[in-house]
CSV table of C-alpha atoms and ligand atoms in Angstrom, one decimal:
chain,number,residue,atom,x,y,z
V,151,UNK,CA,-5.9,-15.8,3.0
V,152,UNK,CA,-8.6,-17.8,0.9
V,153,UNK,CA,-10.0,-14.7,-2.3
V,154,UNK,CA,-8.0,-12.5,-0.8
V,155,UNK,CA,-7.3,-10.4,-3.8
V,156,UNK,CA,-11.1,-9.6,-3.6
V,157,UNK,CA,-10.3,-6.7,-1.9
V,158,UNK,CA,-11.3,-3.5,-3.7
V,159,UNK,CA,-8.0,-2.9,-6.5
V,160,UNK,CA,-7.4,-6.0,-5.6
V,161,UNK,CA,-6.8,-6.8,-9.9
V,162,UNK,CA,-8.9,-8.2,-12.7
V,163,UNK,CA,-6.3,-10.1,-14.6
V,164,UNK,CA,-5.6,-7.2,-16.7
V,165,UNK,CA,-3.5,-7.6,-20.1
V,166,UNK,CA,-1.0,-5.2,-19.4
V,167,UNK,CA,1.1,-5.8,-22.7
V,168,UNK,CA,4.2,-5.3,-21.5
V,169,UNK,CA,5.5,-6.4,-25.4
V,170,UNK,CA,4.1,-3.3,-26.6
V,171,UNK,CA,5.0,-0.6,-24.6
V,172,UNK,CA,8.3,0.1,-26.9
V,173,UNK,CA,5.6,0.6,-29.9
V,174,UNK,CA,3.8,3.2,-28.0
V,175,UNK,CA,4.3,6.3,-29.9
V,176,UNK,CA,3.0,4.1,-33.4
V,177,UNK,CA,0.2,2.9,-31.7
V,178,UNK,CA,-0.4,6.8,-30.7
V,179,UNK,CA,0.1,7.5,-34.3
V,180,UNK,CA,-2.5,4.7,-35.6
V,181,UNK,CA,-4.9,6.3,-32.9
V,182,UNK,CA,-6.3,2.9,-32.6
V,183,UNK,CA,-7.5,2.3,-29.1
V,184,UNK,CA,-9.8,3.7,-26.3
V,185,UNK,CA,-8.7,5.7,-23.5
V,186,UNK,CA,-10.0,6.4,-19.5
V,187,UNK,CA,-9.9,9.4,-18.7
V,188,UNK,CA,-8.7,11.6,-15.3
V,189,UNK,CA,-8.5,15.0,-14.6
V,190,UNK,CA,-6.5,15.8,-11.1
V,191,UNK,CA,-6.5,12.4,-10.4
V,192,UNK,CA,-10.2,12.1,-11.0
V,193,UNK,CA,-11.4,9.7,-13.2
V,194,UNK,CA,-14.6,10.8,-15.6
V,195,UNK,CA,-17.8,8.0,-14.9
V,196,UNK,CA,-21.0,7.2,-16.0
V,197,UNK,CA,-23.4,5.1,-14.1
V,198,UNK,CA,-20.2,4.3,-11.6
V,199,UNK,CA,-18.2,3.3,-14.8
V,200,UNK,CA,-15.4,4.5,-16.1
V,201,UNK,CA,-16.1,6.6,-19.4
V,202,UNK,CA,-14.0,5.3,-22.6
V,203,UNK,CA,-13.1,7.3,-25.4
V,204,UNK,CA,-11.7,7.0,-28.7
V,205,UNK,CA,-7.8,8.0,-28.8
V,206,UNK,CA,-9.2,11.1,-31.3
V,207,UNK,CA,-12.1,12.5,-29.1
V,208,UNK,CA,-12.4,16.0,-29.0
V,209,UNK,CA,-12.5,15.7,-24.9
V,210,UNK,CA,-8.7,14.6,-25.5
V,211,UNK,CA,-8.0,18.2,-27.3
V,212,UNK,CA,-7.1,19.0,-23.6
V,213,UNK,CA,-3.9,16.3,-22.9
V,214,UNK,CA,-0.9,18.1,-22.4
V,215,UNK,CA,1.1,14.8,-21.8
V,216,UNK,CA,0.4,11.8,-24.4
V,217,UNK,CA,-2.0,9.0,-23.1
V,218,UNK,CA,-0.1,6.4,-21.2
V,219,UNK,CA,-0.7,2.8,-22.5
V,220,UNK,CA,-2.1,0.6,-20.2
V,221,UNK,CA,-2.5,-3.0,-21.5
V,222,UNK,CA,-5.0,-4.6,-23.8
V,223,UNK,CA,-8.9,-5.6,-23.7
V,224,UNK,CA,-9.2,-8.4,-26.5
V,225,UNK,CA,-8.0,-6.5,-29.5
V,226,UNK,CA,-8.6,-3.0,-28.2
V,227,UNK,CA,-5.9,-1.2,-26.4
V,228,UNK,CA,-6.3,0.8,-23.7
V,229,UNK,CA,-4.8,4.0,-22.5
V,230,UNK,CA,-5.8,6.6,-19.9
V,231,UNK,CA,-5.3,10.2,-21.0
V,232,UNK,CA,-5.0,13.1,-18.2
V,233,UNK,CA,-6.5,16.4,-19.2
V,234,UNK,CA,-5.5,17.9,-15.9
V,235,UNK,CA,-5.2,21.7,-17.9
V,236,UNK,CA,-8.7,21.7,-18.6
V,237,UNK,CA,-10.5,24.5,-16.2
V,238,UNK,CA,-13.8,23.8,-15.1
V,239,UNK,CA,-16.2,26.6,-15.6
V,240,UNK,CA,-19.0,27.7,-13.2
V,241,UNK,CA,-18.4,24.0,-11.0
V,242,UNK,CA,-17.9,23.3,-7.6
V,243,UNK,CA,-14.0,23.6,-7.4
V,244,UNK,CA,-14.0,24.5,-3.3
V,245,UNK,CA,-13.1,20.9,-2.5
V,246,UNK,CA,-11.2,19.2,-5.4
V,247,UNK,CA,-7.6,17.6,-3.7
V,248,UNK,CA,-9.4,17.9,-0.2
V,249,UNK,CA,-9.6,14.5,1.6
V,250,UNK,CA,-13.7,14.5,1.3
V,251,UNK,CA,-13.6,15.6,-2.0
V,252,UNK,CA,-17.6,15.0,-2.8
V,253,UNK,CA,-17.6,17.6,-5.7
V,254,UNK,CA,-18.6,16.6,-9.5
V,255,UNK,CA,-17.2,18.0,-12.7
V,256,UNK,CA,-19.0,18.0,-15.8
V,257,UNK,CA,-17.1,18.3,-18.8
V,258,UNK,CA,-18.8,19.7,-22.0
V,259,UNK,CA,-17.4,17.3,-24.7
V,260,UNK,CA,-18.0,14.4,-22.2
V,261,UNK,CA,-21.1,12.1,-22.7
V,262,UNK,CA,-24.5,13.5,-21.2
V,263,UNK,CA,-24.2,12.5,-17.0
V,264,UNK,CA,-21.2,12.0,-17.0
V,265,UNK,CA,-18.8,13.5,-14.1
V,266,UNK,CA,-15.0,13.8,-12.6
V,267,UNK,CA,-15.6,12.1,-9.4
V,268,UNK,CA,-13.5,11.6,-6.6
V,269,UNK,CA,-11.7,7.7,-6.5
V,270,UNK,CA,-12.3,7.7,-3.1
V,271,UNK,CA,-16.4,8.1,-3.5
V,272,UNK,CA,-16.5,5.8,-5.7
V,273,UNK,CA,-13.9,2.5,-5.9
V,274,UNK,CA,-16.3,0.3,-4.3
V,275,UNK,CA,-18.8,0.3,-6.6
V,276,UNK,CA,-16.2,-0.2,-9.1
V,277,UNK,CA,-16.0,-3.0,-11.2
V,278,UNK,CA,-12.7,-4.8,-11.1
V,279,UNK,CA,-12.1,-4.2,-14.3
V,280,UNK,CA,-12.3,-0.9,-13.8
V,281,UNK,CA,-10.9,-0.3,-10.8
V,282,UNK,CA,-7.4,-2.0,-11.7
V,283,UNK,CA,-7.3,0.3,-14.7
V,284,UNK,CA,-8.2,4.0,-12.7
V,285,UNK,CA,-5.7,2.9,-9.8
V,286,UNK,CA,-2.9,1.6,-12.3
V,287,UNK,CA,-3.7,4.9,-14.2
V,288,UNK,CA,-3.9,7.6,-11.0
V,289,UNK,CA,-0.7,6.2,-10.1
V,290,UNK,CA,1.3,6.6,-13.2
V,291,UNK,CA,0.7,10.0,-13.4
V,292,UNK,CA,0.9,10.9,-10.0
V,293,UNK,CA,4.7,9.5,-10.0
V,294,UNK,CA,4.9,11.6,-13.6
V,295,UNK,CA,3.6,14.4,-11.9
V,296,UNK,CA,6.1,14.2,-9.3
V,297,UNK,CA,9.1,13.0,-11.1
V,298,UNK,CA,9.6,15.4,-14.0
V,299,UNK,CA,13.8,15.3,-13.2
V,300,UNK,CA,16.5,13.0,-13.4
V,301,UNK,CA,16.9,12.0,-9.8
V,302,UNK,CA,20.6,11.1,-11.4
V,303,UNK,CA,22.2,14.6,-12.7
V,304,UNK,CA,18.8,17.0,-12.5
V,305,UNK,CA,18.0,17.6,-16.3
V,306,UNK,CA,14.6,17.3,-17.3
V,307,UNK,CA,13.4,13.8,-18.3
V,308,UNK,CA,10.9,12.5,-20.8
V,309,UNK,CA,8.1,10.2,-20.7
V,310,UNK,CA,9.0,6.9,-22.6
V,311,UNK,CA,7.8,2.7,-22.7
V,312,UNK,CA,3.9,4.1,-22.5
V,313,UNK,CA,4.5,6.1,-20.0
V,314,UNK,CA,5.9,2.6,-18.2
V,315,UNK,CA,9.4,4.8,-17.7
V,316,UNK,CA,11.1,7.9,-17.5
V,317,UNK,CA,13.8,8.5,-19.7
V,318,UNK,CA,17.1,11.2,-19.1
V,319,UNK,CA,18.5,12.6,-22.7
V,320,UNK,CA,21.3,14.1,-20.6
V,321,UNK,CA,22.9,11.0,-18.6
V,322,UNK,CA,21.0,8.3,-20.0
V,323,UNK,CA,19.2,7.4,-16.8
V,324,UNK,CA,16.2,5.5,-16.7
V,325,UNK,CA,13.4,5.7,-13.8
V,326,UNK,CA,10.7,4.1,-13.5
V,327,UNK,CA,7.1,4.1,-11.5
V,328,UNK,CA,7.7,3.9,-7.6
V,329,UNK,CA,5.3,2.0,-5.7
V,330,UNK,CA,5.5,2.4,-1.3
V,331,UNK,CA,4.8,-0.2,0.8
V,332,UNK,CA,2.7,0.3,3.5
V,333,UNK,CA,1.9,-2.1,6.5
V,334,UNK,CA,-1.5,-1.9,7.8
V,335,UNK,CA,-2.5,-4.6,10.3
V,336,UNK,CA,-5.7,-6.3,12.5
V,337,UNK,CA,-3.5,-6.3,15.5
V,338,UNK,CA,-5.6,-8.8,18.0
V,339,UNK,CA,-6.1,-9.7,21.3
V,340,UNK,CA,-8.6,-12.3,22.4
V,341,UNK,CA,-12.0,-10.8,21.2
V,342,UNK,CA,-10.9,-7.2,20.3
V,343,UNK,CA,-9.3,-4.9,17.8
V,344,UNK,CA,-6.7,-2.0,17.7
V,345,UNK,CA,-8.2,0.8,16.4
V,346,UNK,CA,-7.0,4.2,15.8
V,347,UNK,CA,-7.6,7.3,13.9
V,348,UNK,CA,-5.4,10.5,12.6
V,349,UNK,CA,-5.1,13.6,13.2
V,350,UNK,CA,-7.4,15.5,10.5
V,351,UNK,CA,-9.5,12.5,9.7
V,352,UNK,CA,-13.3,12.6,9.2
V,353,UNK,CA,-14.8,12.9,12.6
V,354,UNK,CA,-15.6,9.5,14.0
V,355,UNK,CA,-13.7,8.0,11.6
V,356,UNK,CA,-11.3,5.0,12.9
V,357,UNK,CA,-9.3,2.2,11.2
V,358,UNK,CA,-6.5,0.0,11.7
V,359,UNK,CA,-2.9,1.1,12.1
V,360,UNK,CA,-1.3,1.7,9.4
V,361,UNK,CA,2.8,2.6,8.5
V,362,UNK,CA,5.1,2.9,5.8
V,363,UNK,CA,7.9,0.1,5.9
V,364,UNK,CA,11.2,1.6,6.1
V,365,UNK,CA,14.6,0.5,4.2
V,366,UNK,CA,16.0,-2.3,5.1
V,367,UNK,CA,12.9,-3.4,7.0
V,368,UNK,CA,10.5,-6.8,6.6
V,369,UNK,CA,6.9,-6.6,6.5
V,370,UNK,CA,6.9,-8.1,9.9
V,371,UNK,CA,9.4,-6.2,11.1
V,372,UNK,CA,7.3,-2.8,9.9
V,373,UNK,CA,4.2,-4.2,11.7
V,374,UNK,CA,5.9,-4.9,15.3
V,375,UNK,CA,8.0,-1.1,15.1
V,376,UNK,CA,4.7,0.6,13.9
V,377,UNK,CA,2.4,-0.4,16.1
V,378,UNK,CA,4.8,-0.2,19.1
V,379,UNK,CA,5.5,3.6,18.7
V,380,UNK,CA,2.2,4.3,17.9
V,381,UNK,CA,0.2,2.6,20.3
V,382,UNK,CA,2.9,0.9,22.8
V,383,UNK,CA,1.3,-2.7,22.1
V,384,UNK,CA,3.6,-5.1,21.8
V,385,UNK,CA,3.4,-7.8,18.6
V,386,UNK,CA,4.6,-11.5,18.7
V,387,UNK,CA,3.4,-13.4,15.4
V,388,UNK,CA,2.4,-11.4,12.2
V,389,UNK,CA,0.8,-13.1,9.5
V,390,UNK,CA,0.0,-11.5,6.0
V,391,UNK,CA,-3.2,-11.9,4.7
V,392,UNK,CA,-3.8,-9.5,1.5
V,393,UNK,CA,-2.5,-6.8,-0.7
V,394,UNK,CA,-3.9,-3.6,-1.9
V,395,UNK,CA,-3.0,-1.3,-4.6
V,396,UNK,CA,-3.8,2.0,-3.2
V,397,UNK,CA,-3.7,5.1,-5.6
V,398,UNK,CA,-3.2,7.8,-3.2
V,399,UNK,CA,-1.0,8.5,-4.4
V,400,UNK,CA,1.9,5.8,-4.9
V,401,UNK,CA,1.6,3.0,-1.8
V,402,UNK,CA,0.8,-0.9,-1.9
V,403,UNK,CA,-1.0,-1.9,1.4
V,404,UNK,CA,0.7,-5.2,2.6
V,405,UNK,CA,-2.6,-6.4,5.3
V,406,UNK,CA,-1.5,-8.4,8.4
V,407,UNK,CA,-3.0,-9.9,11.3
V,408,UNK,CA,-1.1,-9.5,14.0
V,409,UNK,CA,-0.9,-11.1,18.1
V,410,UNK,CA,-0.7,-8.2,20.3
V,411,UNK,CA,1.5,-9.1,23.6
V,412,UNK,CA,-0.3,-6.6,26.0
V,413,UNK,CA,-3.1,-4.4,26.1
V,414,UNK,CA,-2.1,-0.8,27.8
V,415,UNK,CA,-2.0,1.9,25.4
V,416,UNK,CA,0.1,4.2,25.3
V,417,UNK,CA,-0.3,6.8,21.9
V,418,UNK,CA,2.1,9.0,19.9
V,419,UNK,CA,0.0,12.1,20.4
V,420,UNK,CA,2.5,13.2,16.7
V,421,UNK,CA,1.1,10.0,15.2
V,422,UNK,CA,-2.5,9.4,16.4
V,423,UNK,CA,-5.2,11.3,18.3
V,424,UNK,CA,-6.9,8.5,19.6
V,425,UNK,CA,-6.3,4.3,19.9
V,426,UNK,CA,-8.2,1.8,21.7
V,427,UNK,CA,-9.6,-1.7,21.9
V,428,UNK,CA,-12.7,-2.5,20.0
V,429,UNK,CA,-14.8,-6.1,20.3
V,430,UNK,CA,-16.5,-7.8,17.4
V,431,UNK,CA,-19.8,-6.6,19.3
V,432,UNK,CA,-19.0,-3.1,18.9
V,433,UNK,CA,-17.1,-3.0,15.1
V,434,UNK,CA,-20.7,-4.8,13.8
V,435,UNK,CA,-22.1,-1.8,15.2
V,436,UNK,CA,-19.9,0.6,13.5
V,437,UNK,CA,-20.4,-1.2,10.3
V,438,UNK,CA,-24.4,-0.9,11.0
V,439,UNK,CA,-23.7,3.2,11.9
V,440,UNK,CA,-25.2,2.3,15.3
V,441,UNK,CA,-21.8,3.0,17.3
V,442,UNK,CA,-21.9,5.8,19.4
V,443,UNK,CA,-18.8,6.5,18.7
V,444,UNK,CA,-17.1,4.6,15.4
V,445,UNK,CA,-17.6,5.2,12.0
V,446,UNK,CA,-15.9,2.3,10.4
V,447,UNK,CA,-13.3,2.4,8.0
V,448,UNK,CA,-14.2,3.4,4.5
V,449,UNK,CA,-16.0,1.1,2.3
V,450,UNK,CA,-13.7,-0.3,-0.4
V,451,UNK,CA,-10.1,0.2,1.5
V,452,UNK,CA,-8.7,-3.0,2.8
V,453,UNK,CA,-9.1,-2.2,6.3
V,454,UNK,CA,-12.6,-2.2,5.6
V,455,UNK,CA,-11.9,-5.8,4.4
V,456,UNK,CA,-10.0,-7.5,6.8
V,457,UNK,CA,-12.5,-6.4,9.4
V,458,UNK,CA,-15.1,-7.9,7.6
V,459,UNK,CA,-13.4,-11.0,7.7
V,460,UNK,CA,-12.5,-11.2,10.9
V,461,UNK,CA,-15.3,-10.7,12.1
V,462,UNK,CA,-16.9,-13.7,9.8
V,463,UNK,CA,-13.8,-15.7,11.5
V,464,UNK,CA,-12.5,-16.2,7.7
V,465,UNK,CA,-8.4,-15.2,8.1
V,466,UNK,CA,-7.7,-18.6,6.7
E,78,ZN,ZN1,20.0,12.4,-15.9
């Protein structure tokens, strides 16, 4: 598909500096270089961009893991620091980690207006720049999070290559950042859409089916087997059309368009509360918030974007 990594994290041609990664703990020791900066997988913004720091900034006091390395901006490096241990005193905490998470935090050692928000609230207004550096970020430390142990022999790993690795002082083993692949495809059928929404989803709120691709699987094969034991709809030809990092927390959305082969739907009631056809007519409705019934997938996530191009007929 014609610009189709203008989808939202959809990359800005980032540096990433691969070369330098083995230096990392000197360049942590020259201190030389800005950093982005998350808290539980928030990322602090100003004016809907991200805040940079200098490597020595008191706001870093709270880092209880170094700053990963994340690639170079001209002659400045960049890093992203997470300074998750921080507590938040007298903020709205009731929704931080929910789905919605609409909630601010305001850090005293950050600069005047600037907030924690939600990556969700706020990656389409991202710049590219930006948004490849938060989601590359988000990611890393998520899998860190989540993979403190050798998934060879048990022991305690460390961080190593920038945080680009994971390294086992016991058996040697290296381990590096996982990524999931995820099918999510515009499954068709003359004029209309598959739609569907989850269990525990916003009210209203439908998008495009969506699955993990399982071992030993092809993309294709990922979009026919999802869709059918989800909705029952058959698929003949699938066609990729775009890619989308997506941050939450590990997953790379592989977008398809896809032929549906018949049109009775039949649900998983375990996988989806509700599926049906939708017409062009009706999802530039949703997309005006004048559907009755519809609110359209979220802004920024590439189900959002391939509806918008199919419905300007530009798949090509
Ligand atoms: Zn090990």
């Amino acid at each position: 598909m014609k610009n189709a990594e203008a989808v939202t994290f959809g990359g800005s041609h980032l540096d990433r500096a691969a070369e330098l990664r083995p230096k990392w703990s000197d360049m942590l020791d020259e201190g030389q270089g800005d950093a982005v900066v998350l808290w539980r997988g928030k990322p602090l913004l100003l004016n809907d961009k991200l805040v940079r720091v200098r490597l020595d900034d008191a706001i870093l006091a709270d880092t209880k893991v170094p700053p990963i390395f994340l690639g170079r901006d001209g002659e400045t490096r960049l890093f992203a620091a997470d300074i998750s241990a921080w507590t938040p005193e007298d903020q709205d905490m009731l929704s931080v980690g929910n789905f919605v998470d609409q909630s601010l935090q305001a850090h005293p050692l950050a600069p005047e207006g600037a907030a924690f928000a939600e990556l969700r609230q706020v990656m389409s207004r991202l710049s590219a720049r930006d948004a490849e550096l938060i989601a590359t970020a988000k990611a890393i430390y998520e899998w860190h999070r989540t993979h403190r142990f050798c998934s060879k022999c048990g022991s305690e790993s460390r961080m190593d290559m920038g945080g680009w690795e994971r390294a086992c002082v016991a058996c040697g083993g290296k381990h590096f950042p996982r990524t999931d692949p995820v099918v999510i495809m515009l499954i068709t059928r003359g004029n209309q859409v598959l739609m569907g929404r989850s269990h525990f989803w916003p009210e209203g709120m439908y998008s495009l089916l969506a699955g993990f691709v399982e071992p030993g699987e092809t993309i294709e094969a990922a979009v026919r087997r999802e869709v059918y034991e989800e909705s029952g709809i058959r698929v003949g030809q699938v066609d990729y059309l775009s890619s989308q990092p997506w941050p939450f927390p590990n997953s790379l959305m592989f977008g398809c368009h896809g032929a549906a082969l018949n049109s009775d739907i039949t649900i998983d009631p375990n996988e989806l509360e509700d599926a049906f056809w939708v017409s062009r007519e009706e999802i530039m409705l949703a997309f005006s918030g004048e559907h009755p019934k519809i609110k359209p997938a979220r802004k920024g996530s590439i189900a959002h974007f391939l509806l918008q191009r199919w419905l300007a007929d530009a798949l090509d």
